[in-house]
Amino acid sequence: MSDEIDEIFRRAKEGRALFVDRDALSPEYIPERLPFRDTQMNSVAEVLAPILHESKPSNILLYGKTGTGKTAVARRVLSKLQAEGKKNLVVSYVNTRLANTEYRSLAELGQSTGVQIPFTGLSIGEVVDRIFKEIRAKGIHVILVMDEIDYLVKTFGDGILYEFTRSGDRLAPGFLSLVGISNDLKFKEGLDPRVLSSLSEEELVFPPYTVDELRGILTERAHTAFRSSVASAAAINLCAAMAGSEHGDARRAIDLLRIAGEVAEREGLKEIDDSCIRRASDKMEHDRVEEAIRSLPVQNKAILLAVSKFRGGTNTGELYLAYTNLCRRAGIESLTQRRVSGILAELDLLGLIEASVVSKGRRGRTKRIQLLIGDETLGKTLSEDTTFGKNS
DNA sequence: CCTCCACTGGAAACCTAGGCTC
DNA sequence: GAGCCTAGGTTTCCAGTGGAGG
């Protein structure tokens, strides 16, 4: 036993030699220079520059799929802007999907402008009023970055965007400019035309990286992150190809390279080979699923567990029966079928199950439900939850 | 071509936890 | 502390429906 531990430590010590600066491959790392994004950086900088002579920059919308560098460009430009040392400038960054509700998105904006917002109890309108009041009173110049703004619009409508885009003189001498970041190229369709015209005074599209560009990015990062000869050109090619085959997602490519490096390190290898990369890719998928399950509310877990009882799929009625039984045994309240149907749709969206509506003619209409993940992953992750500890 | 099943999914009402003002 | 407010999750109610079997 202790031999094994010694062995792990020994390998870790040797392995450490693979990485020089692991952070260069972390998701938060933003390099000084963003390769292949000079045009976009300059454009954003040009749009925002007027703030340095006290006038309100146009609102700007950044479009592009995940991992095309939108967030990195926005952050980089804004941090340079902040470095200019302008006193009344406030840069607020909100990821609306992580904030999860309109209210919490606003609360984050409030935080950065210096308004304390209780985590519940106020109406949206009241929160907006308070923030606006603060901006006016202090003459603050706010640049609000709303990341994944399409999520906000899709789930809650454009209510607060409307407020923002029309805030105009209500804020003088302060002002608020929006930098919207969207993964969805079509999200404008659902927008009120007045909001749209104001929000997209300027627009910038981020094309997906080509495999060649990904290779360039990875090479640069690998250079800082690893010792020389750890990540061969062949390894980098494979990472770029695997991540790029779908949609030129740089984040995924970088994650893949980092995890492949970690795998190699753990194995005590001197360099990253193909099998490291393939295993890294499997691990990423596995981790994504585990994390998704772990963060589920109890009821959703129970439903997922009920789904897993049926090898080869089931339908709503049958599942609901199994689910209520399971709840009784686990000693938790069960929800109505209507709600379960809604939760099934959520689980479908997360990619944990597949639920599609099928009609069986005279025998009614239902959802065909199938588990998309492995039993062991599910069992292992759910057994951490004390509610389901024993059975399953 | 019509029926009719076993649900789906929209809408509204209800509930709880929390903050607000007075 | 009373009486108001809201968000978010859930329940209640119900009209709507695709298509196999008649």
Short mmCIF file of C-alpha atoms (C1' of nucleotides) in Angstrom, two decimals:
data_model
loop_
_atom_site.label_atom_id
_atom_site.label_comp_id
_atom_site.label_asym_id
_atom_site.label_seq_id
_atom_site.Cartn_x
_atom_site.Cartn_y
_atom_site.Cartn_z
CA MET A 1 0.00 0.00 0.00
CA SER A 2 2.58 2.54 1.08
CA ASP A 3 4.71 1.40 -1.82
CA GLU A 4 1.93 2.41 -4.13
CA ILE A 5 1.70 5.82 -2.53
CA ASP A 6 5.44 6.29 -2.82
CA GLU A 7 5.13 5.36 -6.43
CA ILE A 8 2.39 7.93 -7.01
CA PHE A 9 4.45 10.64 -5.37
CA ARG A 10 7.56 9.66 -7.22
CA ARG A 11 5.75 9.80 -10.52
CA ALA A 12 4.17 13.12 -9.57
CA LYS A 13 7.59 14.56 -8.88
CA GLU A 14 8.98 13.42 -12.16
CA GLY A 15 5.77 14.31 -13.95
CA ARG A 16 5.75 17.82 -12.65
CA ALA A 17 8.55 18.33 -15.05
CA LEU A 18 6.00 18.23 -17.89
CA PHE A 19 4.31 21.49 -16.98
CA VAL A 20 6.13 24.76 -16.64
CA ASP A 21 3.05 26.93 -16.29
CA ARG A 22 -0.15 24.96 -16.04
CA ASP A 23 -2.26 28.12 -15.78
CA ALA A 24 -1.56 28.95 -19.39
CA LEU A 25 -4.00 26.21 -20.26
CA SER A 26 -6.65 27.03 -17.65
CA PRO A 27 -10.03 28.26 -18.81
CA GLU A 28 -9.60 31.63 -17.09
CA TYR A 29 -6.25 32.39 -18.61
CA ILE A 30 -6.28 35.21 -21.11
CA PRO A 31 -3.04 35.60 -23.00
CA GLU A 32 -1.54 38.99 -23.68
CA ARG A 33 -2.09 38.52 -27.36
CA LEU A 34 -5.07 36.69 -28.80
CA PRO A 35 -3.97 35.10 -32.03
CA PHE A 36 -6.30 35.54 -35.03
CA ARG A 37 -8.45 38.01 -33.15
CA ASP A 38 -6.62 41.28 -33.80
CA THR A 39 -9.37 42.69 -35.98
CA GLN A 40 -12.01 41.99 -33.38
CA MET A 41 -9.88 43.41 -30.56
CA ASN A 42 -9.30 46.60 -32.48
CA SER A 43 -12.96 46.97 -33.37
CA VAL A 44 -14.10 46.55 -29.80
CA ALA A 45 -11.45 48.98 -28.62
CA GLU A 46 -12.54 51.54 -31.19
CA VAL A 47 -16.16 51.30 -30.14
CA LEU A 48 -15.32 51.71 -26.46
CA ALA A 49 -12.63 54.34 -26.82
CA PRO A 50 -14.95 57.39 -26.61
CA ILE A 51 -15.41 56.66 -22.92
CA LEU A 52 -11.93 58.06 -22.36
CA HIS A 53 -13.15 61.49 -23.32
CA GLU A 54 -16.29 61.14 -21.25
CA SER A 55 -18.81 60.29 -23.94
CA LYS A 56 -21.02 57.26 -24.05
CA PRO A 57 -19.76 54.44 -26.27
CA SER A 58 -22.23 52.68 -28.57
CA ASN A 59 -23.71 49.44 -27.40
CA ILE A 60 -22.06 46.52 -29.08
CA LEU A 61 -23.04 42.96 -29.74
CA LEU A 62 -20.51 40.15 -30.11
CA TYR A 63 -21.66 37.04 -31.89
CA GLY A 64 -20.10 33.68 -32.35
CA LYS A 65 -20.24 30.07 -31.25
CA THR A 66 -18.67 28.86 -27.99
CA GLY A 67 -14.91 29.00 -27.83
CA THR A 68 -14.47 31.57 -30.59
CA GLY A 69 -12.84 34.07 -28.28
CA LYS A 70 -15.68 36.51 -27.65
CA THR A 71 -15.32 36.56 -23.90
CA ALA A 72 -11.55 36.64 -24.05
CA VAL A 73 -11.56 39.59 -26.44
CA ALA A 74 -14.06 41.49 -24.31
CA ARG A 75 -12.13 40.85 -21.12
CA ARG A 76 -8.79 41.70 -22.65
CA VAL A 77 -9.95 45.00 -24.11
CA LEU A 78 -11.75 45.98 -20.94
CA SER A 79 -8.82 45.22 -18.71
CA LYS A 80 -6.68 47.43 -20.91
CA LEU A 81 -9.33 50.12 -20.68
CA GLN A 82 -9.37 49.86 -16.93
CA ALA A 83 -5.61 50.12 -16.89
CA GLU A 84 -6.04 53.62 -18.34
CA GLY A 85 -6.94 54.60 -14.81
CA LYS A 86 -10.17 56.45 -15.49
CA LYS A 87 -11.72 57.14 -12.10
CA ASN A 88 -15.48 56.87 -12.57
CA LEU A 89 -15.32 53.87 -14.87
CA VAL A 90 -17.03 50.72 -13.69
CA VAL A 91 -16.76 47.55 -15.70
CA SER A 92 -19.27 44.94 -14.74
CA TYR A 93 -19.15 41.44 -16.11
CA VAL A 94 -22.20 39.22 -15.80
CA ASN A 95 -22.67 35.78 -17.22
CA THR A 96 -26.43 35.60 -17.40
CA ARG A 97 -26.54 31.85 -17.68
CA LEU A 98 -24.45 31.34 -14.57
CA ALA A 99 -26.39 34.06 -12.75
CA ASN A 100 -29.40 32.04 -13.86
CA THR A 101 -32.13 34.66 -13.33
CA GLU A 102 -32.77 38.24 -14.35
CA TYR A 103 -32.71 39.17 -10.73
CA ARG A 104 -29.32 37.68 -9.97
CA SER A 105 -27.84 39.20 -13.11
CA LEU A 106 -28.95 42.60 -11.89
CA ALA A 107 -27.66 41.86 -8.43
CA GLU A 108 -24.19 41.36 -9.90
CA LEU A 109 -24.39 44.63 -11.74
CA GLY A 110 -25.49 46.22 -8.48
CA GLN A 111 -22.53 44.74 -6.67
CA SER A 112 -20.02 46.24 -9.06
CA THR A 113 -21.65 49.66 -9.01
CA GLY A 114 -21.66 49.57 -5.24
CA VAL A 115 -25.33 48.94 -4.49
CA GLN A 116 -26.18 46.14 -2.09
CA ILE A 117 -29.02 44.02 -3.42
CA PRO A 118 -30.64 41.48 -1.09
CA PHE A 119 -30.87 38.07 -2.69
CA THR A 120 -34.63 38.12 -2.80
CA GLY A 121 -37.53 40.35 -1.86
CA LEU A 122 -37.27 43.22 -4.32
CA SER A 123 -39.08 43.59 -7.59
CA ILE A 124 -37.00 43.75 -10.75
CA GLY A 125 -38.14 47.34 -11.24
CA GLU A 126 -37.00 48.31 -7.77
CA VAL A 127 -33.55 46.82 -8.33
CA VAL A 128 -33.19 48.66 -11.63
CA ASP A 129 -34.26 51.92 -9.98
CA ARG A 130 -31.71 51.57 -7.23
CA ILE A 131 -28.89 50.85 -9.61
CA PHE A 132 -29.84 53.72 -11.89
CA LYS A 133 -30.07 56.04 -8.92
CA GLU A 134 -26.57 55.12 -7.85
CA ILE A 135 -25.21 55.61 -11.36
CA ARG A 136 -26.78 59.05 -11.60
CA ALA A 137 -25.79 60.11 -8.12
CA LYS A 138 -22.16 59.19 -8.57
CA GLY A 139 -21.93 59.99 -12.27
CA ILE A 140 -20.58 56.53 -12.93
CA HIS A 141 -19.71 55.41 -16.44
CA VAL A 142 -20.66 51.78 -16.63
CA ILE A 143 -19.71 49.24 -19.21
CA LEU A 144 -21.84 46.21 -18.66
CA VAL A 145 -20.74 43.01 -20.31
CA MET A 146 -23.60 40.53 -20.53
CA ASP A 147 -22.19 37.18 -21.46
CA GLU A 148 -24.57 34.59 -22.89
CA ILE A 149 -27.15 37.31 -23.32
CA ASP A 150 -29.14 34.99 -25.58
CA TYR A 151 -29.89 32.85 -22.55
CA LEU A 152 -31.32 35.84 -20.72
CA VAL A 153 -33.51 36.83 -23.62
CA LYS A 154 -34.66 33.30 -24.32
CA THR A 155 -35.71 32.54 -20.77
CA PHE A 156 -36.88 35.89 -19.46
CA GLY A 157 -37.55 38.07 -22.47
CA ASP A 158 -36.01 41.43 -23.19
CA GLY A 159 -37.53 43.36 -20.27
CA ILE A 160 -34.34 44.50 -18.58
CA LEU A 161 -32.55 45.08 -21.86
CA TYR A 162 -35.36 47.45 -22.71
CA GLU A 163 -34.76 49.32 -19.48
CA PHE A 164 -31.04 49.53 -20.16
CA THR A 165 -31.23 50.59 -23.74
CA ARG A 166 -33.68 53.36 -22.97
CA SER A 167 -32.07 54.52 -19.76
CA GLY A 168 -30.47 57.49 -21.57
CA ASP A 169 -30.95 60.76 -19.67
CA ARG A 170 -32.30 59.03 -16.58
CA LEU A 171 -28.66 58.32 -15.78
CA ALA A 172 -26.97 61.62 -16.63
CA PRO A 173 -24.28 62.55 -15.83
CA GLY A 174 -23.54 58.83 -15.65
CA PHE A 175 -24.28 56.35 -18.41
CA LEU A 176 -24.41 52.68 -19.15
CA SER A 177 -23.10 50.98 -22.27
CA LEU A 178 -23.80 47.37 -23.05
CA VAL A 179 -21.49 44.79 -24.47
CA GLY A 180 -23.68 41.82 -25.30
CA ILE A 181 -22.13 38.44 -25.98
CA SER A 182 -24.22 35.81 -27.68
CA ASN A 183 -23.57 32.24 -28.77
CA ASP A 184 -26.75 32.16 -30.76
CA LEU A 185 -26.73 33.91 -34.08
CA LYS A 186 -30.49 33.95 -34.33
CA PHE A 187 -31.35 35.32 -30.94
CA LYS A 188 -32.17 38.75 -32.32
CA GLU A 189 -35.35 37.42 -33.81
CA GLY A 190 -37.20 37.44 -30.51
CA LEU A 191 -36.12 40.95 -29.64
CA ASP A 192 -38.29 44.05 -29.49
CA PRO A 193 -37.20 46.13 -32.52
CA ARG A 194 -36.44 49.16 -30.37
CA VAL A 195 -34.19 47.10 -28.12
CA LEU A 196 -32.57 45.50 -31.12
CA SER A 197 -31.70 48.74 -32.86
CA SER A 198 -30.26 50.19 -29.71
CA LEU A 199 -28.44 47.08 -28.57
CA SER A 200 -26.83 46.40 -31.89
CA GLU A 201 -25.56 49.85 -32.72
CA GLU A 202 -22.38 47.96 -33.43
CA GLU A 203 -22.07 44.29 -34.26
CA LEU A 204 -19.14 41.99 -34.51
CA VAL A 205 -19.11 38.42 -35.68
CA PHE A 206 -16.57 35.91 -34.43
CA PRO A 207 -16.10 33.14 -36.97
CA PRO A 208 -15.17 29.70 -35.64
CA TYR A 209 -11.46 28.97 -35.60
CA THR A 210 -10.23 26.79 -38.40
CA VAL A 211 -8.23 23.72 -37.51
CA ASP A 212 -5.11 25.58 -38.63
CA GLU A 213 -5.87 28.48 -36.33
CA LEU A 214 -6.55 26.12 -33.45
CA ARG A 215 -3.21 24.56 -34.10
CA GLY A 216 -1.62 27.98 -33.92
CA ILE A 217 -3.34 28.80 -30.65
CA LEU A 218 -2.43 25.48 -29.10
CA THR A 219 1.17 25.75 -30.21
CA GLU A 220 1.49 29.13 -28.57
CA ARG A 221 -0.13 28.01 -25.35
CA ALA A 222 1.76 24.75 -25.25
CA HIS A 223 4.94 26.74 -25.56
CA THR A 224 4.23 28.58 -22.31
CA ALA A 225 2.58 25.71 -20.51
CA PHE A 226 4.87 22.78 -21.19
CA ARG A 227 8.54 22.07 -21.26
CA SER A 228 9.82 21.78 -24.76
CA SER A 229 9.23 18.45 -26.51
CA VAL A 230 6.32 17.51 -24.23
CA ALA A 231 3.68 18.45 -26.75
CA SER A 232 4.82 17.36 -30.16
CA ALA A 233 3.44 18.87 -33.33
CA ALA A 234 1.60 15.61 -33.92
CA ALA A 235 -0.07 15.77 -30.51
CA ILE A 236 -1.12 19.34 -31.06
CA ASN A 237 -2.49 18.45 -34.46
CA LEU A 238 -4.62 15.73 -32.98
CA CYS A 239 -5.99 18.01 -30.26
CA ALA A 240 -6.80 20.68 -32.80
CA ALA A 241 -8.44 18.18 -35.09
CA MET A 242 -10.50 16.51 -32.38
CA ALA A 243 -11.77 19.75 -30.91
CA GLY A 244 -12.05 21.51 -34.22
CA SER A 245 -13.90 18.85 -36.12
CA GLU A 246 -17.18 20.03 -34.68
CA HIS A 247 -17.11 23.80 -34.50
CA GLY A 248 -13.70 25.36 -33.97
CA ASP A 249 -14.06 25.60 -30.22
CA ALA A 250 -10.78 26.85 -28.78
CA ARG A 251 -11.83 26.36 -25.19
CA ARG A 252 -12.43 22.70 -25.81
CA ALA A 253 -9.15 22.33 -27.65
CA ILE A 254 -7.22 23.93 -24.79
CA ASP A 255 -9.00 21.86 -22.14
CA LEU A 256 -8.22 18.78 -24.12
CA LEU A 257 -4.54 19.61 -24.30
CA ARG A 258 -4.34 20.40 -20.60
CA ILE A 259 -6.06 17.20 -19.55
CA ALA A 260 -3.97 15.17 -21.97
CA GLY A 261 -0.94 16.71 -20.28
CA GLU A 262 -2.27 15.72 -16.90
CA VAL A 263 -2.87 12.19 -18.08
CA ALA A 264 0.66 11.97 -19.42
CA GLU A 265 1.99 13.37 -16.17
CA ARG A 266 0.11 10.83 -14.11
CA GLU A 267 1.40 8.02 -16.28
CA GLY A 268 4.93 9.25 -15.84
CA LEU A 269 5.36 9.74 -19.58
CA LYS A 270 7.84 12.15 -21.06
CA GLU A 271 5.50 13.45 -23.73
CA ILE A 272 1.88 13.49 -24.74
CA ASP A 273 0.91 10.71 -27.10
CA ASP A 274 -2.28 9.85 -28.98
CA SER A 275 -3.67 7.61 -26.28
CA CYS A 276 -3.33 10.41 -23.69
CA ILE A 277 -5.40 12.65 -25.87
CA ARG A 278 -8.05 10.06 -26.49
CA ARG A 279 -8.30 9.28 -22.82
CA ALA A 280 -8.47 12.98 -22.04
CA SER A 281 -11.36 13.31 -24.44
CA ASP A 282 -13.24 10.46 -22.74
CA LYS A 283 -12.54 11.95 -19.35
CA MET A 284 -13.92 15.33 -20.36
CA GLU A 285 -17.18 13.81 -21.47
CA HIS A 286 -17.35 11.72 -18.32
CA ASP A 287 -16.70 14.71 -16.06
CA ARG A 288 -19.28 16.80 -17.82
CA VAL A 289 -21.93 14.17 -17.19
CA GLU A 290 -20.95 13.61 -13.56
CA GLU A 291 -21.04 17.29 -12.84
CA ALA A 292 -24.42 17.68 -14.51
CA ILE A 293 -25.86 14.88 -12.39
CA ARG A 294 -24.31 16.07 -9.16
CA SER A 295 -25.77 19.55 -9.42
CA LEU A 296 -29.29 18.29 -10.05
CA PRO A 297 -32.06 18.91 -7.48
CA VAL A 298 -33.22 15.84 -5.55
CA GLN A 299 -36.39 15.37 -7.56
CA ASN A 300 -34.54 15.44 -10.85
CA LYS A 301 -32.12 12.84 -9.52
CA ALA A 302 -34.99 10.65 -8.45
CA ILE A 303 -36.51 10.86 -11.90
CA LEU A 304 -33.20 10.10 -13.52
CA LEU A 305 -32.80 7.09 -11.27
CA ALA A 306 -36.27 5.91 -12.22
CA VAL A 307 -35.38 6.22 -15.89
CA SER A 308 -32.29 4.10 -15.35
CA LYS A 309 -34.46 1.20 -14.12
CA PHE A 310 -35.66 0.68 -17.64
CA ARG A 311 -33.13 -0.87 -19.92
CA GLY A 312 -33.99 0.04 -23.46
CA GLY A 313 -36.29 2.94 -22.75
CA THR A 314 -39.73 3.57 -21.35
CA ASN A 315 -42.63 5.97 -21.61
CA THR A 316 -44.13 8.63 -19.38
CA GLY A 317 -46.88 6.58 -17.71
CA GLU A 318 -44.64 3.66 -16.86
CA LEU A 319 -41.88 5.94 -15.68
CA TYR A 320 -44.20 7.94 -13.47
CA LEU A 321 -45.30 4.78 -11.70
CA ALA A 322 -41.71 3.69 -11.11
CA TYR A 323 -40.83 7.16 -9.94
CA THR A 324 -43.63 7.36 -7.35
CA ASN A 325 -42.64 3.94 -5.99
CA LEU A 326 -39.06 5.05 -5.74
CA CYS A 327 -40.05 8.20 -3.87
CA ARG A 328 -42.11 6.21 -1.40
CA ARG A 329 -39.19 3.90 -0.68
CA ALA A 330 -36.74 6.77 -0.34
CA GLY A 331 -39.19 8.65 1.86
CA ILE A 332 -39.50 11.79 -0.25
CA GLU A 333 -42.56 13.53 -1.63
CA SER A 334 -43.40 12.81 -5.22
CA LEU A 335 -44.35 15.44 -7.76
CA THR A 336 -47.28 15.47 -10.15
CA GLN A 337 -47.05 13.96 -13.58
CA ARG A 338 -47.23 17.39 -15.16
CA ARG A 339 -44.14 18.48 -13.28
CA VAL A 340 -42.32 15.25 -14.01
CA SER A 341 -43.00 15.83 -17.68
CA GLY A 342 -41.40 19.26 -17.35
CA ILE A 343 -38.37 17.85 -15.56
CA LEU A 344 -37.97 15.22 -18.25
CA ALA A 345 -37.76 18.03 -20.76
CA GLU A 346 -35.03 19.66 -18.64
CA LEU A 347 -33.05 16.42 -18.42
CA ASP A 348 -33.39 16.07 -22.16
CA LEU A 349 -31.95 19.54 -22.62
CA LEU A 350 -28.98 18.58 -20.44
CA GLY A 351 -28.36 15.60 -22.68
CA LEU A 352 -28.75 13.10 -19.86
CA ILE A 353 -31.77 11.43 -21.37
CA GLU A 354 -33.46 11.49 -24.68
CA ALA A 355 -37.18 12.20 -24.58
CA SER A 356 -39.11 12.49 -27.80
CA VAL A 357 -42.84 12.59 -28.29
CA VAL A 358 -44.22 9.61 -30.16
CA SER A 359 -47.73 8.65 -31.02
CA LYS A 360 -48.86 5.07 -30.61
CA GLY A 361 -52.10 5.54 -32.42
CA ARG A 362 -55.08 4.30 -30.53
CA ARG A 363 -52.81 3.63 -27.57
CA GLY A 364 -52.20 7.30 -27.05
CA ARG A 365 -49.37 9.76 -27.28
CA THR A 366 -46.40 9.74 -24.95
CA LYS A 367 -42.73 10.46 -24.63
CA ARG A 368 -40.23 7.80 -25.53
CA ILE A 369 -37.61 8.14 -22.83
CA GLN A 370 -34.12 6.74 -22.89
CA LEU A 371 -31.10 7.07 -20.68
CA LEU A 372 -28.12 8.48 -22.56
CA ILE A 373 -25.49 7.86 -19.94
CA GLY A 374 -23.85 4.81 -18.48
CA ASP A 375 -25.41 3.06 -15.50
CA GLU A 376 -22.19 2.96 -13.48
CA THR A 377 -21.59 6.68 -13.84
CA LEU A 378 -25.13 7.35 -12.71
CA GLY A 379 -25.04 4.85 -9.87
CA LYS A 380 -21.70 6.08 -8.61
CA THR A 381 -22.68 9.73 -8.73
CA LEU A 382 -26.11 9.23 -7.18
CA SER A 383 -24.82 7.06 -4.36
CA GLU A 384 -23.07 10.18 -3.05
CA ASP A 385 -26.55 11.53 -2.38
CA THR A 386 -27.70 10.24 0.99
CA THR A 387 -31.32 10.10 -0.15
CA PHE A 388 -30.52 7.32 -2.58
CA GLY A 389 -27.50 5.87 -0.83
CA LYS A 390 -28.87 2.40 -0.17
CA ASN A 391 -30.96 1.36 -3.17
CA SER A 392 -30.26 1.53 -6.92
"C1'" DC B 1 -62.02 8.54 -43.16
"C1'" DC B 2 -63.08 8.72 -38.23
"C1'" DT B 3 -62.12 7.61 -33.22
"C1'" DC B 4 -60.14 7.87 -29.28
"C1'" DC B 5 -56.08 6.87 -26.27
"C1'" DA B 6 -52.54 8.65 -23.16
"C1'" DC B 7 -50.56 11.71 -22.80
"C1'" DT B 8 -48.49 16.88 -23.97
"C1'" DG B 9 -47.90 21.46 -22.91
"C1'" DG B 10 -50.05 26.19 -22.09
"C1'" DA B 11 -52.11 29.03 -18.51
"C1'" DA B 12 -53.30 30.23 -14.17
"C1'" DA B 13 -53.54 29.54 -9.41
"C1'" DC B 14 -51.13 28.37 -5.28
"C1'" DC B 15 -47.26 28.01 -1.96
"C1'" DT B 16 -43.04 29.25 0.34
"C1'" DA B 17 -39.29 32.02 1.64
"C1'" DG B 18 -37.73 36.20 1.87
"C1'" DG B 19 -37.50 41.71 1.91
"C1'" DC B 20 -39.96 46.03 2.05
"C1'" DT B 21 -42.49 49.92 4.59
"C1'" DC B 22 -44.80 51.72 8.33
"C1'" DG C 1 -45.04 42.86 14.00
"C1'" DA C 2 -48.61 43.45 10.38
"C1'" DG C 3 -49.48 43.63 5.83
"C1'" DC C 4 -47.66 44.41 1.75
"C1'" DC C 5 -44.51 42.99 -2.17
"C1'" DT C 6 -41.70 39.46 -5.47
"C1'" DA C 7 -39.34 35.17 -7.45
"C1'" DG C 8 -39.36 30.56 -8.25
"C1'" DG C 9 -41.17 26.07 -7.89
"C1'" DT C 10 -45.20 23.38 -7.98
"C1'" DT C 11 -50.06 21.97 -8.65
"C1'" DT C 12 -54.47 22.28 -10.93
"C1'" DC C 13 -57.07 22.47 -14.90
"C1'" DC C 14 -57.79 21.52 -19.47
"C1'" DA C 15 -57.84 22.02 -24.47
"C1'" DG C 16 -55.17 19.86 -28.02
"C1'" DT C 17 -53.19 16.03 -30.78
"C1'" DG C 18 -50.61 12.11 -34.05
"C1'" DG C 19 -51.72 8.24 -35.87
"C1'" DA C 20 -52.94 2.80 -35.33
"C1'" DG C 21 -56.95 0.45 -35.29
"C1'" DG C 22 -61.43 0.32 -36.56
#
